[in-house]
Amino acid sequence: MARDFKQVDVFSAIPFQGNPLAVILDAEGLSGDQMQSIARWSNLPETTFVLPPTDPANDYRVRIFSPQEEFPFAGHPTLGTAYALLQEGLQPKSHGVLVQECGVGLVTVRIAADGALGFRAPAAQFEQMNVQHLPLLHRALGVDAIAPGHAPVAANMGICWLIVRLETVADCLSVSPDVSALAELMQLTACNGMAIYAPYGPGGPADYEVRAFLLENGLLVEDPVTGSANACIARLQPGENYRVRQGTALSRDGRVAVIFEDGEPWIYGQAVTIIDGEINC
């Protein structure tokens, strides 16, 4: 069956600089196993499948798959799916706002005047990493530059990230994770991946540099730009708006804007369509 399909680049208005996402715009009739097979075949960080909402007051429902597993929530798939649906002509039920159903419940997506899309960061559960794991973390990072006063924490937002703040952007960009140490650390902390970040000085291209790492089939994967990791980091910040650059180590230039409203962080980014057509599935 031919189904409408888009591949979009998220967290960039410039093609090939952000994080790619495959979107199946009408997934009715597909089983979970079929969705997982399609996601495995697309081999992108995530593939999303759009379904009718269970509550007609909401705009749509989405299921989110990596090549390995289904996620109850992920950030760049949330924005990329909303962007693809708007490009396809979806009319929001509330002006300037989309309401997405997914595994963590309802996620609100706002449409900014400049075309950027933003989601309110879901609530996260935080657990400070056991200090006994610090030597293993240092081995996983390959650097001993954890920022003083910022204990590493496991942040669970449907997908769980070990959040580590480093002292400098140079430290952040120099990290080349040790796969075996990272795998052991992920098992001990029950995290899906590790997100590291560091502040730029005045006049930098952004306020923070972010990198995110996962293991897939035992292989290290660096995610180009990560909405959920940035949302978890935002929940650790004092509440001032800031800008993020991510993807530098991959020769990408992903951009994320974090805007606080009434103390709640919203994660904003642009997107652009790369492929528009049909997929037989």
Short mmCIF file of C-alpha atoms in Angstrom, two decimals:
data_model
loop_
_atom_site.label_atom_id
_atom_site.label_comp_id
_atom_site.label_asym_id
_atom_site.label_seq_id
_atom_site.Cartn_x
_atom_site.Cartn_y
_atom_site.Cartn_z
CA MET A 1 0.00 0.00 0.00
CA ALA A 2 1.38 3.41 -0.98
CA ARG A 3 1.43 5.80 1.98
CA ASP A 4 2.42 9.47 2.09
CA PHE A 5 5.96 9.83 3.33
CA LYS A 6 8.34 12.66 4.17
CA GLN A 7 11.91 12.82 5.29
CA VAL A 8 12.63 16.04 7.13
CA ASP A 9 15.70 17.64 8.66
CA VAL A 10 14.97 18.86 12.19
CA PHE A 11 16.63 21.62 14.22
CA SER A 12 17.90 23.32 11.10
CA ALA A 13 16.42 25.50 8.37
CA ILE A 14 19.37 24.54 6.14
CA PRO A 15 19.16 21.10 4.51
CA PHE A 16 21.54 18.42 5.77
CA GLN A 17 22.64 20.34 8.87
CA GLY A 18 20.16 18.95 11.42
CA ASN A 19 18.81 15.54 12.42
CA PRO A 20 16.91 13.48 9.83
CA LEU A 21 13.51 11.94 10.52
CA ALA A 22 11.25 9.69 8.43
CA VAL A 23 7.52 10.34 8.81
CA ILE A 24 4.80 7.93 7.65
CA LEU A 25 1.85 10.30 7.46
CA ASP A 26 -0.91 7.66 7.49
CA ALA A 27 0.03 4.58 9.48
CA GLU A 28 -3.43 3.11 10.06
CA GLY A 29 -3.39 -0.65 9.64
CA LEU A 30 0.31 -1.10 10.39
CA SER A 31 1.19 -3.35 13.31
CA GLY A 32 3.88 -2.51 15.82
CA ASP A 33 6.11 -5.19 14.29
CA GLN A 34 5.65 -3.65 10.84
CA MET A 35 6.50 -0.20 12.18
CA GLN A 36 9.65 -1.56 13.80
CA SER A 37 10.67 -3.23 10.53
CA ILE A 38 10.18 0.02 8.61
CA ALA A 39 12.21 1.96 11.19
CA ARG A 40 14.95 -0.64 11.02
CA TRP A 41 14.97 -0.36 7.21
CA SER A 42 14.97 3.45 7.15
CA ASN A 43 17.98 3.30 9.50
CA LEU A 44 17.48 6.89 10.61
CA PRO A 45 17.71 7.94 14.26
CA GLU A 46 13.89 7.73 14.40
CA THR A 47 10.90 7.03 12.20
CA THR A 48 7.44 8.21 13.21
CA PHE A 49 4.01 6.83 12.36
CA VAL A 50 1.00 9.15 12.39
CA LEU A 51 -2.36 7.77 13.55
CA PRO A 52 -5.76 9.28 14.34
CA PRO A 53 -6.00 10.64 17.90
CA THR A 54 -7.84 8.58 20.48
CA ASP A 55 -9.49 11.83 21.64
CA PRO A 56 -10.94 13.96 18.80
CA ALA A 57 -9.98 17.09 20.76
CA ASN A 58 -6.33 16.33 19.96
CA ASP A 59 -4.70 16.77 16.56
CA TYR A 60 -2.98 13.42 15.99
CA ARG A 61 -1.32 10.44 17.62
CA VAL A 62 2.24 9.36 16.89
CA ARG A 63 4.36 6.29 17.55
CA ILE A 64 8.12 6.79 17.56
CA PHE A 65 10.63 4.08 16.65
CA SER A 66 14.40 3.95 16.45
CA PRO A 67 15.93 1.07 14.46
CA GLN A 68 16.09 -0.78 17.79
CA GLU A 69 12.98 0.03 19.81
CA GLU A 70 9.88 2.14 20.35
CA PHE A 71 10.15 5.31 22.46
CA PRO A 72 7.22 6.82 24.39
CA PHE A 73 8.65 10.27 23.62
CA ALA A 74 11.49 11.86 21.69
CA GLY A 75 12.09 15.50 20.87
CA HIS A 76 13.23 15.81 17.28
CA PRO A 77 10.56 13.31 16.13
CA THR A 78 7.92 15.43 17.89
CA LEU A 79 8.92 18.61 16.06
CA GLY A 80 9.62 16.84 12.77
CA THR A 81 6.25 15.07 12.74
CA ALA A 82 4.41 18.31 13.52
CA TYR A 83 6.32 20.08 10.74
CA ALA A 84 5.56 17.31 8.20
CA LEU A 85 1.84 17.37 9.04
CA LEU A 86 1.66 21.15 8.73
CA GLN A 87 3.44 20.96 5.38
CA GLU A 88 0.88 18.37 4.32
CA GLY A 89 -1.94 20.81 5.14
CA LEU A 90 -3.03 19.80 8.64
CA GLN A 91 -5.12 22.58 10.20
CA PRO A 92 -4.56 22.82 13.97
CA LYS A 93 -7.71 22.55 16.06
CA SER A 94 -6.45 25.45 18.16
CA HIS A 95 -4.81 28.44 16.46
CA GLY A 96 -1.02 28.22 16.55
CA VAL A 97 -0.98 25.04 18.63
CA LEU A 98 -0.89 21.31 17.93
CA VAL A 99 -1.66 18.65 20.54
CA GLN A 100 0.17 15.39 19.99
CA GLU A 101 -0.72 12.11 21.65
CA CYS A 102 2.23 9.82 22.33
CA GLY A 103 3.48 7.33 24.90
CA VAL A 104 4.06 9.93 27.62
CA GLY A 105 0.61 11.44 27.13
CA LEU A 106 -0.17 14.79 25.52
CA VAL A 107 2.60 17.02 24.18
CA THR A 108 1.81 20.58 23.12
CA VAL A 109 3.61 21.94 20.05
CA ARG A 110 3.54 25.67 19.37
CA ILE A 111 3.97 27.32 15.98
CA ALA A 112 6.13 30.46 16.21
CA ALA A 113 5.75 33.45 13.90
CA ASP A 114 9.06 32.65 12.17
CA GLY A 115 7.97 29.07 11.42
CA ALA A 116 9.91 27.47 14.25
CA LEU A 117 8.13 24.80 16.27
CA GLY A 118 8.45 24.28 19.99
CA PHE A 119 7.34 21.64 22.47
CA ARG A 120 6.97 22.03 26.20
CA ALA A 121 9.48 19.76 27.85
CA PRO A 122 7.66 16.87 29.52
CA ALA A 123 8.21 16.35 33.23
CA ALA A 124 11.37 14.44 34.03
CA GLN A 125 12.47 12.27 36.93
CA PHE A 126 16.04 12.96 38.09
CA GLU A 127 18.38 10.71 40.02
CA GLN A 128 21.90 11.78 40.88
CA MET A 129 24.50 9.31 39.65
CA ASN A 130 26.15 7.21 42.33
CA VAL A 131 29.59 8.68 43.10
CA GLN A 132 31.00 5.16 42.94
CA HIS A 133 30.39 5.30 39.18
CA LEU A 134 32.59 8.39 38.67
CA PRO A 135 35.76 6.46 37.71
CA LEU A 136 33.73 4.53 35.13
CA LEU A 137 32.25 7.79 33.82
CA HIS A 138 35.73 9.30 33.46
CA ARG A 139 36.80 6.21 31.53
CA ALA A 140 33.69 6.39 29.32
CA LEU A 141 34.33 10.07 28.56
CA GLY A 142 38.09 9.85 28.13
CA VAL A 143 38.43 13.21 29.93
CA ASP A 144 38.44 14.23 33.59
CA ALA A 145 36.67 17.56 33.19
CA ILE A 146 33.28 17.31 34.88
CA ALA A 147 32.14 20.80 35.85
CA PRO A 148 32.39 21.42 39.61
CA GLY A 149 29.04 21.78 41.32
CA HIS A 150 27.19 19.89 38.58
CA ALA A 151 26.79 16.27 39.62
CA PRO A 152 25.90 13.91 36.73
CA VAL A 153 22.24 12.91 36.83
CA ALA A 154 20.03 10.35 35.13
CA ALA A 155 17.08 12.22 33.63
CA ASN A 156 14.08 10.14 32.57
CA MET A 157 11.63 11.76 30.14
CA GLY A 158 10.33 8.62 28.47
CA ILE A 159 13.86 8.19 27.16
CA CYS A 160 16.53 8.33 29.87
CA TRP A 161 19.72 10.38 29.47
CA LEU A 162 22.75 10.52 31.72
CA ILE A 163 23.40 14.28 31.77
CA VAL A 164 27.00 15.38 32.29
CA ARG A 165 28.18 18.99 32.30
CA LEU A 166 31.83 19.54 31.36
CA GLU A 167 34.00 22.55 32.10
CA THR A 168 34.68 23.83 28.56
CA VAL A 169 33.46 23.43 25.01
CA ALA A 170 36.94 22.18 24.09
CA ASP A 171 36.50 19.38 26.64
CA CYS A 172 33.07 18.59 25.20
CA LEU A 173 34.31 18.41 21.62
CA SER A 174 37.34 16.31 22.58
CA VAL A 175 35.26 13.47 24.04
CA SER A 176 35.58 10.16 22.20
CA PRO A 177 33.66 7.68 24.35
CA ASP A 178 35.03 4.31 25.32
CA VAL A 179 32.36 1.89 24.10
CA SER A 180 32.81 -0.83 26.71
CA ALA A 181 32.88 1.65 29.60
CA LEU A 182 29.84 3.49 28.23
CA ALA A 183 27.92 0.23 27.82
CA GLU A 184 28.65 -0.71 31.44
CA LEU A 185 27.71 2.77 32.63
CA MET A 186 24.41 2.71 30.74
CA GLN A 187 23.54 -0.62 32.33
CA LEU A 188 24.41 0.56 35.84
CA THR A 189 22.45 3.82 35.51
CA ALA A 190 19.55 2.33 33.47
CA CYS A 191 19.99 5.09 30.87
CA ASN A 192 19.43 4.95 27.12
CA GLY A 193 22.30 7.30 26.35
CA MET A 194 24.68 9.96 27.62
CA ALA A 195 24.32 13.68 26.90
CA ILE A 196 27.24 16.02 27.61
CA TYR A 197 27.28 19.80 27.42
CA ALA A 198 29.46 22.79 28.18
CA PRO A 199 29.08 26.59 28.14
CA TYR A 200 30.46 28.93 25.50
CA GLY A 201 32.04 32.17 26.55
CA PRO A 202 30.78 35.62 25.53
CA GLY A 203 30.53 36.06 21.78
CA GLY A 204 30.28 32.33 21.08
CA PRO A 205 28.03 30.85 18.37
CA ALA A 206 25.60 29.71 21.10
CA ASP A 207 25.34 29.54 24.86
CA TYR A 208 26.01 25.79 25.10
CA GLU A 209 27.50 23.01 23.01
CA VAL A 210 25.67 19.68 23.40
CA ARG A 211 26.58 16.15 22.31
CA ALA A 212 24.56 12.94 22.77
CA PHE A 213 25.73 9.33 22.51
CA LEU A 214 23.88 6.02 22.31
CA LEU A 215 24.81 2.40 21.70
CA GLU A 216 23.05 0.50 18.92
CA ASN A 217 23.92 -3.17 18.43
CA GLY A 218 27.03 -2.57 20.48
CA LEU A 219 28.19 0.29 18.25
CA LEU A 220 28.63 3.88 19.33
CA VAL A 221 26.26 6.36 17.68
CA GLU A 222 26.38 10.13 18.13
CA ASP A 223 22.99 11.77 17.65
CA PRO A 224 23.22 14.92 15.49
CA VAL A 225 20.68 17.05 17.40
CA THR A 226 18.61 15.75 20.29
CA GLY A 227 15.33 17.26 21.45
CA SER A 228 14.80 15.04 24.49
CA ALA A 229 18.37 15.46 25.76
CA ASN A 230 18.10 19.23 25.38
CA ALA A 231 14.75 19.12 27.18
CA CYS A 232 16.33 17.20 30.07
CA ILE A 233 19.23 19.67 30.23
CA ALA A 234 16.75 22.56 30.17
CA ARG A 235 15.00 21.15 33.23
CA LEU A 236 18.33 21.46 35.08
CA GLN A 237 18.78 25.14 34.19
CA PRO A 238 17.81 28.16 36.33
CA GLY A 239 15.12 29.45 33.97
CA GLU A 240 16.89 31.87 31.61
CA ASN A 241 16.47 31.57 27.83
CA TYR A 242 19.49 30.22 25.98
CA ARG A 243 20.71 28.84 22.64
CA VAL A 244 22.34 25.50 21.86
CA ARG A 245 24.58 24.29 19.07
CA GLN A 246 24.75 20.54 18.51
CA GLY A 247 26.30 18.39 15.79
CA THR A 248 29.61 20.23 15.52
CA ALA A 249 31.66 17.04 15.90
CA LEU A 250 29.65 15.52 13.02
CA SER A 251 30.11 18.56 10.74
CA ARG A 252 26.47 19.51 11.34
CA ASP A 253 25.12 22.79 12.64
CA GLY A 254 21.98 21.98 14.57
CA ARG A 255 20.40 24.84 16.49
CA VAL A 256 18.05 24.65 19.48
CA ALA A 257 16.41 27.55 21.30
CA VAL A 258 15.28 27.02 24.89
CA ILE A 259 12.63 29.49 26.03
CA PHE A 260 11.16 29.53 29.53
CA GLU A 261 7.54 30.50 30.09
CA ASP A 262 6.21 30.57 33.65
CA GLY A 263 9.24 28.53 34.66
CA GLU A 264 8.56 25.81 32.07
CA PRO A 265 11.15 25.15 29.34
CA TRP A 266 10.06 25.01 25.69
CA ILE A 267 12.35 23.50 23.07
CA TYR A 268 12.22 25.31 19.72
CA GLY A 269 13.75 24.53 16.35
CA GLN A 270 13.32 24.91 12.62
CA ALA A 271 12.82 22.08 10.12
CA VAL A 272 13.00 21.58 6.37
CA THR A 273 11.64 18.89 4.02
CA ILE A 274 14.28 16.81 2.21
CA ILE A 275 12.19 14.03 0.60
CA ASP A 276 8.47 14.19 -0.21
CA GLY A 277 6.71 11.22 -1.78
CA GLU A 278 5.28 7.77 -1.03
CA ILE A 279 6.48 4.62 0.62
CA ASN A 280 5.08 1.16 -0.09
CA CYS A 281 4.31 -0.57 3.19
#
